[in-house]
Short mmCIF file of C-alpha atoms in Angstrom, two decimals:
data_model
loop_
_atom_site.label_atom_id
_atom_site.label_comp_id
_atom_site.label_asym_id
_atom_site.label_seq_id
_atom_site.Cartn_x
_atom_site.Cartn_y
_atom_site.Cartn_z
CA HIS A 403 19.80 -18.66 -17.84
CA LEU A 404 23.44 -19.58 -18.54
CA ILE A 405 24.40 -18.51 -15.03
CA GLU A 406 22.14 -21.24 -13.70
CA ALA A 407 24.26 -23.96 -15.26
CA LEU A 408 27.56 -22.26 -14.41
CA LEU A 409 26.95 -21.38 -10.76
CA ALA A 410 24.30 -23.80 -9.56
CA PRO A 411 24.62 -27.11 -11.45
CA ASP A 412 23.15 -29.09 -8.56
CA VAL A 413 20.09 -26.85 -8.12
CA ALA A 414 16.97 -27.24 -10.21
CA ALA A 415 16.94 -24.71 -13.03
CA LEU A 416 13.48 -23.54 -12.09
CA ASP A 417 14.60 -22.82 -8.53
CA VAL A 418 17.54 -20.78 -9.75
CA ARG A 419 15.32 -18.93 -12.19
CA ARG A 420 12.83 -18.24 -9.41
CA ALA A 421 15.63 -16.76 -7.28
CA LEU A 422 16.38 -14.33 -10.11
CA LEU A 423 12.84 -13.02 -10.48
CA PRO A 424 12.51 -9.23 -10.02
CA THR A 425 10.39 -9.70 -6.88
CA MET A 426 12.87 -12.00 -5.11
CA PRO A 427 15.50 -10.66 -2.67
CA LEU A 428 18.49 -10.91 -5.01
CA ARG A 429 16.97 -8.38 -7.38
CA ARG A 430 14.48 -6.62 -5.13
CA PHE A 431 17.33 -5.44 -2.89
CA ARG A 432 19.57 -4.92 -5.93
CA LEU A 433 22.18 -7.43 -4.81
CA VAL A 434 22.41 -8.35 -8.48
CA GLU A 435 20.93 -6.63 -11.52
CA CYS A 436 19.63 -8.11 -14.77
CA PRO A 437 19.44 -5.42 -17.45
CA GLY A 438 17.43 -6.01 -20.58
CA ASP A 439 14.57 -8.47 -20.78
CA GLY A 440 15.95 -10.89 -18.18
CA GLY A 441 16.04 -13.72 -20.72
CA PRO A 442 18.46 -16.66 -20.78
CA LEU A 443 21.22 -14.61 -22.42
CA SER A 444 20.77 -11.46 -20.34
CA PRO A 445 23.81 -10.51 -18.25
CA ILE A 446 23.72 -10.63 -14.47
CA LEU A 447 25.60 -7.67 -13.06
CA LEU A 448 27.20 -7.10 -9.69
CA ASP A 449 27.66 -3.38 -9.19
CA GLU A 450 30.75 -1.81 -7.66
CA ARG A 451 29.11 -1.26 -4.28
CA MET A 452 28.21 -4.95 -3.88
CA ALA A 453 31.60 -6.10 -5.18
CA ASP A 454 33.29 -3.92 -2.57
CA ALA A 455 30.97 -5.24 0.16
CA LEU A 456 32.05 -8.79 -0.69
CA ARG A 457 35.65 -7.64 -0.22
CA GLY A 458 34.79 -6.25 3.22
CA LEU A 459 34.66 -2.59 2.16
CA ASP A 460 31.54 -0.93 3.54
CA TYR A 461 30.34 2.55 2.66
CA LEU A 462 27.04 4.21 1.85
CA ASP A 463 26.19 3.84 -1.82
CA PRO A 464 26.53 7.29 -3.47
CA ARG A 465 23.09 6.86 -5.02
CA ALA A 466 21.55 6.33 -1.58
CA ARG A 467 23.55 9.26 -0.20
CA GLU A 468 21.49 11.53 -2.43
CA VAL A 469 18.38 10.88 -0.30
CA LEU A 470 19.94 9.94 3.06
CA GLU A 471 21.85 12.03 5.55
CA PRO A 472 22.99 11.51 9.15
CA ALA A 473 20.25 12.44 11.59
CA PRO A 474 21.18 15.62 13.48
CA PRO A 475 22.43 14.90 17.02
CA ALA A 476 19.58 14.82 19.52
CA VAL A 477 19.57 14.17 23.25
CA PRO A 478 16.71 12.13 24.74
CA ALA A 479 14.92 13.73 27.67
CA PRO A 480 15.42 11.77 30.92
CA CYS A 481 11.64 11.54 31.37
CA HIS A 482 11.42 9.68 28.05
CA LEU A 483 14.22 7.19 28.67
CA PRO A 484 12.02 4.62 30.49
CA LEU A 485 9.96 4.33 27.29
CA VAL A 486 12.91 3.31 25.13
CA GLY A 487 13.72 -0.16 26.46
CA PRO A 488 10.20 -1.63 26.23
CA LEU A 489 9.73 -0.06 22.80
CA VAL A 490 12.93 -1.57 21.40
CA ALA A 491 12.04 -4.96 22.90
CA ALA A 492 8.63 -4.86 21.20
CA LEU A 493 10.12 -3.80 17.87
CA ALA A 494 12.63 -6.65 18.05
CA GLU A 495 9.69 -9.07 17.82
CA ALA A 496 8.20 -7.39 14.74
CA ALA A 497 8.71 -8.78 11.27
CA ARG A 498 8.84 -5.23 9.88
CA PRO A 499 9.83 -2.98 12.82
CA ALA A 500 8.30 0.48 12.58
CA VAL A 501 7.38 3.10 15.15
CA ASN A 502 5.59 6.43 14.87
CA LEU A 503 6.75 8.94 17.50
CA ILE A 504 3.96 11.47 17.81
CA GLY A 505 4.28 14.86 19.45
CA ALA A 506 4.44 18.58 18.96
CA PRO A 507 7.68 20.22 17.86
CA ARG A 508 10.16 20.36 20.76
CA SER A 509 8.51 17.33 22.38
CA GLY A 510 11.70 15.30 22.20
CA ARG A 511 10.72 13.13 19.23
CA ARG A 512 14.16 13.10 17.66
CA GLY A 513 15.86 12.48 20.98
CA VAL A 514 13.74 9.36 21.47
CA ALA A 515 14.44 8.30 17.88
CA ALA A 516 18.18 8.55 18.51
CA ALA A 517 17.87 6.60 21.76
CA VAL A 518 15.79 3.86 20.10
CA ALA A 519 18.33 3.39 17.29
CA ASP A 520 21.20 3.39 19.77
CA ARG A 521 19.51 0.84 22.06
CA ALA A 522 18.85 -1.37 19.03
CA GLY A 523 22.54 -1.20 18.14
CA MET A 524 21.95 0.71 14.94
CA GLY A 525 22.97 3.96 13.34
CA LEU A 526 20.35 6.51 12.34
CA LEU A 527 20.05 8.11 8.90
CA GLU A 528 17.26 10.43 7.82
CA LEU A 529 15.42 9.85 4.57
CA ARG A 530 14.78 13.19 2.87
CA LEU A 531 11.35 12.94 1.25
CA ASP A 532 11.97 16.07 -0.79
CA ARG A 533 14.83 14.34 -2.60
CA LEU A 534 12.90 11.26 -3.68
CA PRO A 535 12.13 11.02 -7.41
CA ALA A 536 8.65 12.12 -8.42
CA GLU A 537 8.28 9.30 -10.95
CA PRO A 538 6.86 6.21 -9.14
CA ALA A 539 9.15 3.55 -10.64
CA ALA A 540 12.27 5.63 -10.00
CA ARG A 541 11.10 6.35 -6.44
CA LEU A 542 10.59 2.66 -5.67
CA ALA A 543 14.01 1.85 -7.12
CA VAL A 544 15.63 4.37 -4.78
CA LEU A 545 13.71 2.98 -1.80
CA ALA A 546 14.93 -0.52 -2.67
CA LEU A 547 18.47 0.85 -2.65
CA VAL A 548 17.86 2.42 0.77
CA GLU A 549 16.61 -0.96 2.06
CA ARG A 550 19.77 -2.66 0.87
CA GLU A 551 22.05 -0.08 2.44
CA ALA A 552 20.13 -0.19 5.74
CA ALA A 553 20.66 -3.95 5.90
CA LEU A 554 24.33 -3.82 4.90
CA LEU A 555 25.30 -0.92 7.16
CA ARG A 556 22.80 -1.65 9.94
CA PHE A 557 21.06 1.67 10.35
CA ALA A 558 17.50 2.68 11.13
CA VAL A 559 15.69 5.01 8.73
CA LEU A 560 14.25 8.21 10.22
CA ILE A 561 11.41 9.99 8.41
CA ASP A 562 10.00 13.39 9.34
CA ALA A 563 6.33 13.08 8.42
CA ASP A 564 5.79 16.79 8.99
CA ALA A 565 8.11 17.46 6.05
CA ALA A 566 5.93 15.43 3.68
CA GLY A 567 3.74 18.44 2.86
CA GLU A 568 6.79 20.55 2.14
CA ALA A 569 8.14 17.84 -0.16
CA GLY A 570 5.02 17.91 -2.35
CA PRO A 571 2.49 15.07 -2.69
CA ALA A 572 2.42 12.65 0.23
CA THR A 573 3.07 9.67 -2.05
CA GLY A 574 6.74 9.65 -1.06
CA LEU A 575 5.82 9.29 2.61
CA ALA A 576 3.22 6.61 1.87
CA ASP A 577 5.61 4.60 -0.29
CA ALA A 578 8.40 4.83 2.28
CA VAL A 579 6.21 3.71 5.18
CA GLU A 580 4.49 0.93 3.27
CA ARG A 581 7.39 -0.47 1.28
CA LEU A 582 10.65 0.10 3.14
CA GLU A 583 11.90 -3.23 4.50
CA ALA A 584 13.98 -1.49 7.16
CA PHE A 585 13.85 -0.52 10.82
CA LEU A 586 11.66 2.56 10.44
CA ILE A 587 11.19 5.51 12.80
CA VAL A 588 8.62 8.13 11.76
CA VAL A 589 8.30 11.38 13.72
CA GLY A 590 5.47 13.87 13.36
CA GLU A 591 2.71 15.83 15.00
CA ARG A 592 -0.02 13.44 13.82
CA PRO A 593 -0.24 9.66 13.45
CA VAL A 594 0.76 8.27 10.07
CA ALA A 595 -1.96 6.27 8.33
CA SER A 596 -0.63 2.96 7.01
CA ASP A 597 -1.63 -0.62 6.36
CA ARG A 598 1.73 -1.59 7.81
CA GLU A 599 1.80 -2.51 11.48
CA VAL A 600 3.29 0.61 13.05
CA ARG A 601 3.66 1.05 16.79
CA ARG A 602 2.61 4.48 17.98
CA LEU A 603 4.06 6.35 20.93
CA GLU A 604 2.72 9.75 21.93
CA LEU A 605 5.25 11.99 23.61
CA THR A 606 4.58 14.84 26.00
CA PRO A 607 7.09 17.70 26.13
CA PRO A 608 9.98 17.15 28.56
CA ASP A 609 9.24 18.27 32.10
CA ALA A 610 11.24 20.96 33.87
CA ALA A 611 13.60 18.47 35.52
CA SER A 612 14.38 16.86 32.19
CA ARG A 613 15.04 20.22 30.54
CA ARG A 614 17.45 21.13 33.33
CA ALA A 615 19.20 17.76 32.98
CA ILE A 616 19.63 18.22 29.23
CA TRP A 617 21.07 21.70 29.67
CA ALA A 618 23.31 20.55 32.51
CA GLY A 619 24.71 17.80 30.31
CA ALA A 620 25.33 20.19 27.44
CA LEU A 621 27.08 22.71 29.71
CA GLU A 622 28.84 20.16 31.91
CA ASP A 623 32.37 21.47 31.32
CA SER A 624 31.50 25.13 30.92
CA GLY A 625 31.46 26.11 34.58
CA VAL A 626 27.96 27.62 34.35
CA ALA A 627 26.29 27.89 37.75
CA ASP A 628 23.31 25.69 38.56
CA ALA A 629 21.07 28.73 38.89
CA ASP A 630 21.99 29.84 35.39
CA VAL A 631 21.33 26.34 34.03
CA ALA A 632 17.88 26.44 35.61
CA ALA A 633 17.22 29.84 34.06
CA LEU A 634 18.28 28.60 30.64
CA ALA A 635 16.06 25.54 30.95
CA ALA A 636 13.12 27.73 31.88
CA HIS A 637 13.50 29.98 28.85
CA PHE A 638 14.96 27.75 26.12
CA ASP A 639 13.67 24.31 25.25
CA PHE A 640 16.62 22.12 24.26
CA ALA A 641 14.55 19.11 23.24
CA SER A 642 13.90 18.19 19.63
#
């Protein structure tokens, strides 16, 4: 490729060519793109998003924004907080960090997910399975874009496995869990089957004390009496 001679004259041509293969990081994560047949005269393109990143301008790629959205705010239950530190420490040792938070609705799954991402020093964006392309090649291309953005912007990817059935065939869920090279948090009522090494954590619903603490925090400046907070906690589960 002409770019090999122009940009890497001291590197063996085969090594440069190998770096430009579709399966290598430069193209897998869409840092550069090679339209056409990838031959010696094919252009190597740097898209606007990557050009801006090199200038120090960071933002979520509009194409990734079509399938990603900020995870709704969620408060971890105090009874679950002791689980977060050891979990994050274990995930930090994993080559492909992934955790499956298992529990019934209102068991605090999303609160734990938020706490895990926060403890890891990351943001948290939710991947909407229902917005992934149905065509396999297009779906994998979007997932590669999500991987790139997760690395550039340092966020964990949240997936609601319970929504997989609503999104249609479960192939989107399977592809995301197996292929996403990102810090992955999957929540759902049942364990997710995967060949990937995924840590599993089963959550029990927050106890009464935790529910009261969550409500007390939410109503801290409202002047609501403690007795009323306890009544609210008894009747309305604030966990997610």
